[in-house]
Coordinates of C-alpha atoms in Angstrom, one line a residue:
Chain A
M1 CA 155.9 165.9 41.5
I2 CA 156.6 167.1 44.8
Q3 CA 158.2 170.3 43.1
K4 CA 156.3 171.2 41.1
K5 CA 152.5 170.8 44.2
I6 CA 155.1 173.2 46.0
L7 CA 156.2 175.5 43.1
L8 CA 152.0 175.8 42.6
L9 CA 151.3 176.3 46.4
A10 CA 154.3 179.5 46.3
L11 CA 152.4 180.6 44.2
V12 CA 148.8 180.2 45.6
V13 CA 151.0 182.4 48.1
M14 CA 152.0 184.7 46.2
M15 CA 149.3 185.6 44.1
L16 CA 146.6 185.7 47.9
S17 CA 148.9 187.7 49.4
L18 CA 148.9 190.0 46.7
T19 CA 144.6 190.2 46.9
G20 CA 143.4 193.1 49.2
F21 CA 146.3 194.7 47.3
G22 CA 146.3 197.2 44.9
C23 CA 148.5 196.5 41.8
A24 CA 150.0 198.6 40.0
K25 CA 149.2 199.7 36.8
K26 CA 152.2 198.5 34.6
A27 CA 154.0 194.4 35.2
A28 CA 156.8 194.2 35.9
G29 CA 159.8 193.8 33.7
P30 CA 163.2 193.4 33.5
G31 CA 164.1 196.9 35.5
D32 CA 162.5 196.5 37.9
G33 CA 165.1 194.9 40.0
T34 CA 164.2 191.4 39.3
D35 CA 167.0 189.1 38.3
A36 CA 164.4 186.6 36.2
S37 CA 164.5 187.0 32.1
W38 CA 161.5 188.5 31.1
E39 CA 159.9 185.0 29.5
E40 CA 160.4 183.4 33.2
Q41 CA 158.4 187.1 34.9
E42 CA 155.7 186.2 31.4
R43 CA 155.1 182.2 32.2
Q44 CA 154.2 182.8 36.7
R45 CA 152.6 185.8 35.6
L46 CA 150.5 183.8 32.9
E47 CA 150.4 180.8 36.0
Q48 CA 148.6 182.3 38.3
E49 CA 145.8 184.4 36.9
R50 CA 145.1 180.5 34.9
L51 CA 145.6 179.7 39.2
L52 CA 142.9 182.1 39.8
R53 CA 140.3 181.7 37.0
E54 CA 140.0 178.4 38.6
K55 CA 139.2 179.6 41.4
M56 CA 137.0 182.2 40.6
G57 CA 134.4 179.7 38.4
Q58 CA 131.8 181.3 36.8
A59 CA 132.4 184.6 38.5
S60 CA 136.2 184.0 35.2
N61 CA 133.6 184.0 32.8
E62 CA 131.4 186.1 33.5
L63 CA 134.1 188.5 33.8
A64 CA 136.0 187.6 30.5
Q65 CA 132.4 188.4 28.1
M66 CA 133.9 191.0 25.6
I67 CA 132.5 194.0 23.9
H68 CA 132.1 195.2 20.9
F69 CA 133.1 199.0 19.0
G70 CA 132.9 199.9 16.2
F71 CA 135.1 200.0 12.8
D72 CA 138.3 203.1 12.9
S73 CA 136.1 204.0 16.9
S74 CA 136.8 203.1 20.4
E75 CA 133.0 204.7 21.4
L76 CA 131.1 202.5 24.3
S77 CA 127.8 200.9 22.6
A78 CA 125.2 201.2 25.1
E79 CA 125.2 197.1 25.1
A80 CA 129.2 197.1 26.1
R81 CA 127.9 199.5 28.7
Q82 CA 125.4 197.3 30.4
I83 CA 128.2 194.5 30.1
L84 CA 130.9 196.6 32.0
T85 CA 128.7 197.5 34.1
R86 CA 128.1 193.6 35.2
K87 CA 131.5 193.5 35.5
S88 CA 131.9 196.4 38.2
Q89 CA 129.7 194.7 40.3
I90 CA 131.9 191.6 40.3
M91 CA 134.8 193.2 40.8
N92 CA 133.3 194.6 43.6
E93 CA 132.3 190.9 44.9
Y94 CA 135.5 189.9 44.4
S95 CA 137.9 193.5 45.8
G96 CA 140.8 191.6 45.8
I97 CA 140.8 190.5 41.8
N98 CA 142.0 193.1 39.2
L99 CA 141.4 193.4 35.8
V100 CA 143.4 193.2 32.6
I101 CA 141.7 195.1 29.7
E102 CA 143.1 194.1 25.9
G103 CA 141.7 195.9 23.3
N104 CA 141.9 194.0 19.5
C105 CA 140.7 195.8 16.3
D106 CA 139.9 194.3 13.0
Q107 CA 142.4 193.2 9.9
R108 CA 141.4 196.1 8.1
G109 CA 143.6 198.7 9.5
T110 CA 147.0 198.6 9.6
A111 CA 148.9 197.2 12.3
E112 CA 150.7 200.1 14.4
Y113 CA 147.6 202.2 14.4
N114 CA 145.6 199.6 15.0
L115 CA 147.7 199.1 18.7
A116 CA 146.9 202.3 19.1
L117 CA 143.4 202.2 18.9
G118 CA 143.4 198.9 20.6
E119 CA 145.0 200.8 23.2
R120 CA 142.5 203.3 23.0
R121 CA 139.5 200.5 22.8
A122 CA 141.0 199.3 26.0
Q123 CA 141.4 202.8 27.8
A124 CA 137.3 202.8 27.2
A125 CA 136.6 200.9 28.7
A126 CA 139.1 201.2 32.3
T127 CA 137.2 205.0 31.6
Y128 CA 134.1 203.4 32.0
L129 CA 134.6 200.6 34.9
S130 CA 136.7 203.2 36.9
N131 CA 133.8 206.3 36.1
L132 CA 131.8 203.9 38.1
G133 CA 134.5 203.4 41.2
I134 CA 136.6 201.0 40.7
P135 CA 139.7 202.2 41.3
A136 CA 141.7 202.8 38.0
A137 CA 144.9 200.8 40.8
R138 CA 143.1 197.8 40.1
I139 CA 142.5 197.3 36.4
S140 CA 145.8 197.3 33.5
T141 CA 145.4 197.9 29.5
V142 CA 147.0 196.0 27.0
S143 CA 146.6 196.6 23.3
Y144 CA 146.8 193.4 20.4
G145 CA 145.9 195.7 18.1
K146 CA 144.6 192.9 14.9
E147 CA 147.9 190.5 16.0
R148 CA 144.6 188.1 17.5
P149 CA 142.1 187.8 15.4
L150 CA 139.1 185.7 16.7
N151 CA 137.6 184.9 13.1
P152 CA 140.2 185.8 10.2
A153 CA 137.9 185.6 7.0
N154 CA 137.7 189.3 5.5
N155 CA 134.5 190.1 5.7
E156 CA 131.6 192.5 7.2
A157 CA 131.1 190.1 10.1
A158 CA 134.4 188.9 11.4
W159 CA 136.1 192.0 11.0
A160 CA 132.9 193.0 13.5
E161 CA 133.7 190.3 15.7
N162 CA 137.5 191.0 15.7
R163 CA 137.0 194.6 17.1
R164 CA 136.1 194.1 20.8
D165 CA 138.0 194.3 24.3
E166 CA 138.5 191.0 26.5
F167 CA 138.6 190.7 29.9
R168 CA 140.9 188.2 32.0
A169 CA 141.0 188.5 35.8
T170 CA 144.7 188.7 37.5
Y171 CA 146.3 188.9 40.8
Chain B
M1 CA 161.1 200.7 -23.6
S2 CA 163.5 202.3 -26.3
K3 CA 166.9 200.7 -25.9
K4 CA 168.2 204.2 -26.7
S5 CA 166.4 205.7 -23.8
L6 CA 168.4 203.1 -21.6
F7 CA 171.6 203.6 -22.7
T8 CA 172.5 207.2 -22.8
A9 CA 176.1 207.9 -22.0
F10 CA 179.1 206.9 -23.5
L11 CA 181.5 204.7 -21.7
F12 CA 185.4 205.0 -21.7
L13 CA 185.8 201.4 -19.6
S14 CA 189.1 200.1 -19.1
F15 CA 189.4 196.6 -17.3
L16 CA 190.9 195.3 -14.2
I17 CA 191.2 192.6 -11.8
A18 CA 191.3 193.3 -8.3
Q19 CA 191.5 190.8 -5.2
L20 CA 188.6 189.6 -3.8
G21 CA 187.9 192.4 -0.8
G22 CA 190.1 194.9 -1.6
A23 CA 189.5 196.9 -4.8
T24 CA 187.5 195.7 -6.8
G25 CA 187.9 196.1 -10.8
A26 CA 187.2 199.4 -11.5
F27 CA 185.8 201.5 -14.4
A28 CA 185.5 205.5 -15.4
Q29 CA 182.0 205.8 -15.6
G30 CA 179.8 208.0 -17.4
A31 CA 176.3 209.2 -16.3
L32 CA 173.7 206.6 -17.1
T33 CA 170.2 208.1 -16.8
V34 CA 167.9 204.3 -16.2
N35 CA 164.4 205.0 -15.1
I36 CA 162.2 201.8 -15.7
H37 CA 158.8 204.2 -15.5
G38 CA 155.0 202.2 -14.2
P39 CA 154.6 198.4 -14.2
G40 CA 152.9 198.6 -17.0
Q41 CA 156.1 198.9 -19.4
S42 CA 158.4 196.5 -20.6
K43 CA 161.2 195.0 -19.2
M44 CA 164.6 195.6 -19.7
N45 CA 166.2 191.7 -21.3
I46 CA 169.2 190.5 -19.9
V47 CA 171.3 187.3 -21.5
L48 CA 173.9 185.5 -19.2
A49 CA 176.4 184.0 -22.0
R50 CA 177.2 180.6 -21.2
P51 CA 180.1 181.1 -18.7
F52 CA 183.7 179.6 -20.6
A53 CA 185.6 178.1 -18.4
A54 CA 187.5 175.0 -18.1
Q55 CA 186.9 171.3 -16.5
A56 CA 188.3 171.6 -13.5
Q57 CA 186.0 175.3 -13.0
A58 CA 183.2 174.0 -15.0
D59 CA 181.4 173.6 -11.3
A60 CA 181.7 176.7 -10.3
A61 CA 181.1 178.7 -12.8
V62 CA 177.8 177.2 -13.2
K63 CA 177.3 178.0 -9.1
L64 CA 178.0 181.2 -9.6
Q65 CA 176.2 181.9 -12.7
D66 CA 173.2 179.9 -10.7
L67 CA 173.5 183.2 -8.4
I68 CA 173.7 186.5 -10.4
S69 CA 170.6 185.0 -12.4
K70 CA 168.7 184.4 -9.4
N71 CA 170.3 187.2 -8.1
L72 CA 168.7 189.9 -11.2
A73 CA 165.2 187.9 -10.5
F74 CA 164.7 189.8 -7.9
M75 CA 165.7 193.3 -10.2
P76 CA 161.2 193.6 -10.9
F77 CA 162.8 196.0 -14.3
L78 CA 164.7 192.9 -15.6
N79 CA 163.8 189.8 -17.9
I80 CA 166.4 187.2 -18.0
V81 CA 166.5 186.0 -21.9
P82 CA 168.4 182.1 -21.7
Q83 CA 170.6 182.4 -24.0
S84 CA 169.5 179.4 -26.3
N85 CA 166.2 181.6 -27.1
V86 CA 169.3 183.8 -29.1
L87 CA 170.7 182.6 -32.8
G88 CA 173.9 184.7 -32.0
Q89 CA 177.0 183.6 -31.8
V90 CA 178.8 184.4 -27.9
A91 CA 182.6 182.6 -29.6
G92 CA 184.1 184.7 -26.3
P93 CA 183.5 186.6 -22.9
A94 CA 185.3 190.3 -25.0
A95 CA 183.2 192.5 -26.7
E96 CA 184.8 191.7 -30.4
Q97 CA 184.2 188.1 -29.7
I98 CA 180.9 188.8 -29.2
D99 CA 177.9 188.8 -32.6
F100 CA 175.9 191.3 -31.3
K101 CA 173.1 191.6 -34.0
P102 CA 171.1 188.0 -33.8
F103 CA 170.6 189.9 -30.0
L104 CA 169.2 193.3 -31.0
M105 CA 167.4 191.4 -33.1
S106 CA 165.6 189.1 -29.8
K107 CA 165.5 193.0 -28.4
I108 CA 168.1 191.9 -25.5
D109 CA 169.7 194.5 -23.9
V110 CA 171.8 193.6 -21.7
M111 CA 174.3 190.4 -22.1
V112 CA 176.4 188.9 -19.1
T113 CA 179.4 186.7 -19.9
A114 CA 181.6 185.1 -17.3
N115 CA 184.9 184.3 -18.4
W116 CA 186.8 181.3 -15.3
T117 CA 191.0 181.7 -15.5
P118 CA 193.2 178.6 -13.5
G119 CA 194.9 180.1 -10.6
G120 CA 194.0 179.8 -6.3
N121 CA 191.0 178.3 -5.4
L122 CA 188.9 178.3 -7.8
G123 CA 189.7 180.1 -9.9
N124 CA 189.5 183.8 -11.1
V125 CA 186.9 185.1 -12.6
E126 CA 186.5 188.2 -15.0
L127 CA 182.5 189.8 -15.3
R128 CA 181.6 191.3 -18.3
A129 CA 177.9 193.5 -18.9
F130 CA 177.5 194.7 -22.3
E131 CA 175.6 196.8 -23.8
V132 CA 173.7 195.6 -26.6
Y133 CA 172.3 198.2 -28.7
S134 CA 175.9 200.2 -28.7
R135 CA 178.3 197.4 -27.6
Q136 CA 179.4 199.2 -25.1
L137 CA 180.9 197.5 -21.5
L138 CA 179.3 198.5 -18.7
V139 CA 180.1 196.7 -15.5
G140 CA 183.2 194.5 -16.0
K141 CA 185.0 193.3 -12.6
G142 CA 187.8 190.5 -11.5
Y143 CA 188.0 187.9 -8.8
D144 CA 191.4 186.5 -8.3
S145 CA 191.6 183.1 -6.0
V146 CA 187.6 182.7 -5.5
T147 CA 186.7 180.6 -2.9
E148 CA 183.6 178.5 -2.7
A149 CA 182.1 180.6 0.4
Q150 CA 183.9 183.7 -1.7
L151 CA 180.9 182.7 -4.9
P152 CA 177.7 184.4 -2.8
E153 CA 179.5 187.4 -2.2
V154 CA 181.3 187.8 -5.9
A155 CA 177.9 187.8 -7.9
D156 CA 176.2 190.1 -5.4
R157 CA 179.2 192.4 -6.0
F158 CA 178.9 192.3 -9.5
C159 CA 175.4 192.1 -9.6
M160 CA 175.8 195.5 -7.6
E161 CA 178.2 197.1 -9.8
L162 CA 175.1 196.5 -12.9
M163 CA 172.4 197.5 -10.3
L164 CA 174.5 201.3 -9.6
K165 CA 174.9 200.9 -14.2
L166 CA 171.7 200.8 -14.6
T167 CA 169.7 201.9 -11.8
G168 CA 172.0 204.8 -10.9
Q169 CA 171.8 203.2 -6.9
G170 CA 173.2 199.8 -5.9
G171 CA 172.4 199.0 -2.3
F172 CA 169.6 196.3 -2.9
F173 CA 173.1 193.7 -2.3
N174 CA 173.9 195.6 -0.1
S175 CA 171.0 195.2 2.3
Q176 CA 168.6 192.8 4.7
L177 CA 165.9 193.0 6.1
A178 CA 163.9 191.7 9.0
F179 CA 160.9 191.4 8.9
V180 CA 157.6 188.8 11.5
K181 CA 156.3 185.8 11.3
S182 CA 153.7 183.5 13.2
S183 CA 153.8 180.4 13.9
G184 CA 150.9 180.7 15.7
P185 CA 147.3 182.9 16.8
K186 CA 149.6 183.5 19.2
N187 CA 152.8 183.8 18.5
S188 CA 155.3 186.3 15.5
E189 CA 158.9 186.5 16.2
I190 CA 161.1 188.7 14.7
W191 CA 163.6 187.1 11.2
T192 CA 166.1 189.0 9.4
V193 CA 167.3 187.5 5.8
R194 CA 168.7 189.4 2.6
P195 CA 166.9 190.7 -0.1
M196 CA 167.4 187.9 -1.9
G197 CA 166.3 184.7 0.4
R198 CA 169.3 183.8 1.3
G199 CA 170.8 184.7 5.4
L200 CA 167.1 183.6 6.8
T201 CA 167.2 183.8 10.3
K202 CA 165.5 183.7 13.8
I203 CA 166.4 185.5 16.4
T204 CA 163.9 186.3 18.5
E205 CA 162.2 183.0 20.6
Y206 CA 159.2 184.2 23.5
G207 CA 156.6 181.0 21.5
D208 CA 153.6 181.9 23.2
L209 CA 154.6 184.0 25.6
G210 CA 155.0 187.0 23.6
M211 CA 154.1 188.5 20.5
A212 CA 157.5 190.3 19.3
V213 CA 156.1 192.8 16.3
S214 CA 156.9 196.0 14.4
P215 CA 160.8 195.3 13.9
D216 CA 162.8 198.4 12.8
W217 CA 167.0 198.3 11.8
S218 CA 169.0 200.7 13.4
F219 CA 170.5 203.1 9.9
D220 CA 174.1 201.6 10.6
G221 CA 171.9 197.5 10.1
R222 CA 173.9 197.3 13.6
R223 CA 170.7 196.9 15.6
I224 CA 167.1 196.1 15.4
C225 CA 164.6 197.5 17.5
F226 CA 161.1 196.0 18.4
T227 CA 157.6 195.8 19.9
L228 CA 157.2 193.0 22.8
I229 CA 153.5 193.1 23.5
G230 CA 152.9 189.9 26.4
S231 CA 150.1 189.6 29.0
R232 CA 150.3 193.0 30.4
S233 CA 151.9 194.6 28.7
H234 CA 153.9 196.0 26.1
Y235 CA 157.9 196.0 26.3
L236 CA 160.5 197.8 24.4
G237 CA 163.0 194.8 22.3
V238 CA 166.7 195.6 20.8
W239 CA 168.6 193.7 18.8
S240 CA 172.4 193.8 18.6
G241 CA 173.3 191.8 16.4
G242 CA 173.5 188.9 17.7
G243 CA 172.7 186.3 21.0
K244 CA 169.3 187.6 23.2
P245 CA 167.7 191.1 22.8
K246 CA 167.5 193.3 25.3
V247 CA 164.0 193.6 26.5
Y248 CA 163.5 197.3 28.5
T249 CA 160.1 197.8 30.6
L250 CA 158.8 201.5 29.8
P251 CA 156.1 203.8 32.4
C252 CA 153.2 202.8 30.1
T253 CA 151.1 200.0 28.8
S254 CA 151.1 201.1 24.8
V255 CA 154.8 200.8 23.0
V256 CA 154.0 200.7 19.3
S257 CA 156.1 201.4 16.1
P258 CA 159.7 202.2 17.8
K259 CA 162.4 203.5 15.4
F260 CA 165.7 204.5 15.2
L261 CA 166.7 207.5 14.1
P262 CA 169.8 208.1 12.5
S263 CA 171.9 209.4 15.6
G264 CA 171.4 205.8 16.6
Q265 CA 168.5 207.4 19.3
I266 CA 164.9 205.1 18.9
A267 CA 161.5 207.1 19.0
A268 CA 158.1 205.6 19.9
S269 CA 155.1 206.2 20.1
L270 CA 154.1 205.5 24.1
N271 CA 150.8 206.0 26.4
L272 CA 152.5 208.0 29.0
Q273 CA 148.8 210.0 29.1
G274 CA 146.1 207.2 29.4
G275 CA 144.4 205.9 26.0
K276 CA 146.3 208.7 23.5
T277 CA 149.5 208.0 21.4
D278 CA 152.3 210.5 21.2
I279 CA 155.8 209.8 19.9
Y280 CA 158.6 210.3 23.1
L281 CA 162.6 210.5 22.3
L282 CA 163.8 208.1 24.0
D283 CA 167.2 208.3 25.5
S284 CA 170.5 206.3 25.5
N285 CA 168.1 204.1 29.1
M286 CA 165.7 203.6 26.8
K287 CA 163.3 206.6 28.8
P288 CA 161.3 208.8 27.6
G289 CA 162.7 211.5 26.9
R290 CA 161.2 214.1 25.2
A291 CA 158.0 214.4 23.1
L292 CA 158.5 214.7 19.3
V293 CA 154.7 215.0 19.1
K294 CA 152.1 215.4 21.3
S295 CA 148.0 215.4 20.7
S296 CA 145.0 214.8 21.9
S297 CA 145.4 211.7 19.1
I298 CA 146.3 209.2 18.1
D299 CA 149.9 209.8 17.1
V300 CA 152.2 206.8 16.0
S301 CA 155.0 205.4 13.2
P302 CA 158.0 207.9 12.7
S303 CA 159.8 207.7 9.8
F304 CA 163.1 209.8 9.9
D305 CA 164.8 210.3 6.5
K306 CA 169.2 210.0 6.9
S307 CA 169.9 213.3 8.3
G308 CA 167.1 213.3 10.5
N309 CA 165.5 216.2 9.9
L310 CA 162.2 215.2 8.5
M311 CA 160.2 212.7 10.5
A312 CA 157.4 211.9 8.7
Y313 CA 154.8 210.0 10.9
V314 CA 150.5 208.8 11.6
S315 CA 147.9 211.3 13.7
D316 CA 144.2 211.1 13.7
Q317 CA 144.1 215.0 14.5
T318 CA 141.0 215.1 12.4
G319 CA 139.5 212.1 13.0
S320 CA 140.6 209.2 10.6
P321 CA 144.5 208.2 10.5
N322 CA 147.2 210.7 8.1
I323 CA 149.6 210.9 7.1
Y324 CA 152.3 214.2 8.5
L325 CA 155.3 215.4 8.4
L326 CA 157.9 217.0 11.4
N327 CA 160.1 219.7 10.7
M328 CA 162.9 218.3 13.7
S329 CA 164.5 221.5 13.6
T330 CA 161.6 223.9 13.2
G331 CA 158.8 221.7 15.7
A332 CA 156.5 222.8 12.7
S333 CA 154.7 220.0 11.2
Q334 CA 152.3 219.8 7.5
R335 CA 149.7 217.8 6.6
I336 CA 150.7 215.8 3.7
T337 CA 148.0 213.5 2.8
K338 CA 144.0 215.2 2.9
F339 CA 141.8 212.6 2.8
G340 CA 141.0 209.0 3.5
Y341 CA 143.0 206.3 6.0
N342 CA 146.5 206.3 5.3
T343 CA 149.0 204.6 7.3
N344 CA 152.4 203.3 7.5
P345 CA 154.8 206.0 6.6
S346 CA 158.2 205.9 5.6
I347 CA 159.9 208.3 3.9
S348 CA 163.1 207.9 1.7
P349 CA 166.9 207.7 2.9
D350 CA 167.1 210.5 1.0
G351 CA 163.8 212.7 2.3
A352 CA 162.6 213.5 -1.2
F353 CA 159.9 210.6 -1.0
I354 CA 157.1 208.9 1.4
A355 CA 156.2 205.6 1.0
F356 CA 152.2 204.9 2.5
T357 CA 149.1 202.9 2.5
R358 CA 146.2 204.1 1.8
Q359 CA 142.7 201.9 2.9
F360 CA 140.5 200.9 -0.5
G361 CA 138.0 199.7 0.5
G362 CA 139.0 196.5 2.7
A363 CA 142.3 197.2 1.7
Q364 CA 144.7 198.6 1.7
K365 CA 147.9 199.9 -1.4
V366 CA 150.8 201.2 -0.8
M367 CA 150.5 205.1 -2.4
L368 CA 154.1 207.3 -3.0
Y369 CA 154.1 210.7 -2.2
E370 CA 157.5 213.0 -3.8
M371 CA 157.7 216.3 -2.2
A372 CA 158.9 218.2 -4.8
T373 CA 155.5 217.8 -6.4
G374 CA 153.0 217.3 -3.7
Q375 CA 151.6 215.2 -5.8
E376 CA 150.7 211.3 -4.5
R377 CA 150.9 207.7 -6.8
Q378 CA 149.5 204.4 -6.0
I379 CA 152.1 202.2 -6.6
T380 CA 151.0 198.7 -5.7
S381 CA 147.5 197.4 -7.4
G382 CA 146.6 193.6 -7.7
G383 CA 144.5 191.6 -5.5
G384 CA 145.4 191.4 -2.0
T385 CA 146.2 193.8 0.7
D386 CA 149.6 195.3 0.7
E387 CA 151.2 197.1 3.6
N388 CA 154.3 198.2 6.4
P389 CA 155.8 199.4 3.0
S390 CA 159.9 199.9 3.9
F391 CA 162.3 201.7 1.3
S392 CA 166.1 200.1 0.6
P393 CA 168.8 202.0 1.9
D394 CA 169.3 203.2 -1.3
G395 CA 166.2 204.8 -1.8
Y396 CA 165.7 203.4 -5.1
F397 CA 163.2 199.9 -3.8
I398 CA 160.4 199.8 -1.4
A399 CA 159.6 195.8 0.5
F400 CA 155.7 195.4 1.3
S401 CA 154.1 192.7 3.0
S402 CA 151.0 191.8 0.9
T403 CA 148.8 189.5 0.4
R404 CA 148.3 189.2 -3.3
G405 CA 149.0 185.5 -3.6
G406 CA 147.1 184.4 -1.3
E407 CA 148.8 184.1 2.2
K408 CA 150.6 186.9 3.7
K409 CA 154.1 187.7 2.1
I410 CA 157.3 190.0 1.4
Y411 CA 157.5 191.9 -2.0
I412 CA 159.5 194.6 -4.0
T413 CA 158.3 197.4 -5.4
T414 CA 160.2 200.0 -7.2
I415 CA 159.2 203.8 -6.3
H416 CA 158.1 203.7 -10.0
G417 CA 155.6 200.5 -9.5
A418 CA 157.5 197.7 -10.8
A419 CA 155.9 194.3 -10.9
P420 CA 156.8 193.2 -7.6
V421 CA 158.9 190.3 -6.3
M422 CA 158.3 187.7 -4.1
V423 CA 161.4 187.2 -1.2
P424 CA 161.7 184.4 0.3
T425 CA 160.7 184.1 3.4
G426 CA 160.9 180.4 4.5
N427 CA 157.5 178.7 5.4
G428 CA 154.0 180.5 6.3
P429 CA 152.8 184.3 6.4
A430 CA 155.1 186.8 6.8
R431 CA 155.0 190.6 7.2
M432 CA 156.3 193.7 8.4
P433 CA 159.0 193.9 6.6
S434 CA 162.0 196.5 7.3
W435 CA 164.7 197.6 5.2
G436 CA 168.2 198.1 6.3
A437 CA 171.9 198.8 5.2
L438 CA 174.0 195.4 5.7
P439 CA 177.6 196.9 8.6
Q440 CA 179.8 198.6 6.8

């Protein structure tokens, strides 16, 4: 129990020490000079993000609001632009936090093309936020393609729901 | 399908007994021109005669018969007919001991016999396959001192010879599949299996930490590369035949569709320049080298023939994804598909065909493009969606994933679009097959 508390404290200290700095767009990983395995690094990253979300409270939920896209498109709708504008305000308010944008696709397309399309959707949001003055170093993107559907059904409503960007506050 | 069209060449045959693991019995063979066309055409009927074996070898004989039967059930163009359905007499394993006429009348095309004799371990076995119409021996193989553990290999080798005779290609029984299985919504792992369903093995263990997708076998069958989707980025995974896969961090967040070249190098689609993905060659340290395809659009899913000179890929430079072909020597690209949403190219090892998927409404179907004629045709049909076609190393079969049975599973068809046969992959959905040779 004590060890767990010490570990959590260390993670919080590490997280706080990172705030206020522009985070590199590329996450750390094997080959970056650390001895930890990829799995261990990933575990640490996720735990740090969980603690950050707890700390941010409601702002974290607002930051997480998704945006949606048309079929085979990465064009931002008026609604999406409005949601992104609000995110830029939150990010200006919380100058120490960064943002991971996760691009997702519907089930109709095929997996590999959708991984690329998901990246394009994530980049569309990232570019918009950059244009609003959020430094590129505070934004990173990852595509899940069609690997993480919110709705696994095979109909127009489900496809529309799955064509989305998700947003995650990070350190 | 007439029997005359099935077997057109006379075969001069002699039977040799050889050691398992060494040279097996071989026959001088003429070339057969068997080709089973079209999903709607009738199958070739085959009978596995009751094996001839002494009491002490009865169990082994039944086991081998069962293994051969299970193997042949994966050939989409074969129909295994129980011997009891035919009244003909099979008094012994050789042609002169078989009354072929009733089998001919019952439209049986091929008969297989097994003859066990006492020897080391379980004993010696001779396996023969006859063409019923001509009564000619197609394949004859002998295996000495067979052990229990060798029975699957004996079955594979015999079936490989038989398929070589019937289709000109025998690589099915000498190959392996890599594929993706998920045990939760945020989890996918890479597995391997023989196409007959044996040797099911999980090779990654990321759990909810990452999703391993898009496996691809190296041409020598010794390595698998794949995309590992982490919480902040994609990574390149490389498994080298055992142990934990190596994970490589690349200087970009998207690592899509990594594929082996025949040289052992890997090509992958990377977003080195913002939101667009281009196809790059990686060096031996898995660092991006020269771009193979670079445009202002999405370029993904490279697929190489065994010469390494042809690369099929997907680009959406015209607005929707289409299949293109790059000549690696000249650098010239040619558009292959002219309309629709086309993805997932798999070029045949000899470069003669490209299998790919085309979207029809909410579903994908597998298409086949023939290089020589420029013609394309649909080779899968029916319910559900069919994705990720992957050529077998011998270029005759195509594996793909499909929801035709409800849950996504892996199926096998042929370049002629034979009725698909499901590959046993255990519980849960299975997808993204990649077909590779067994290491030699």
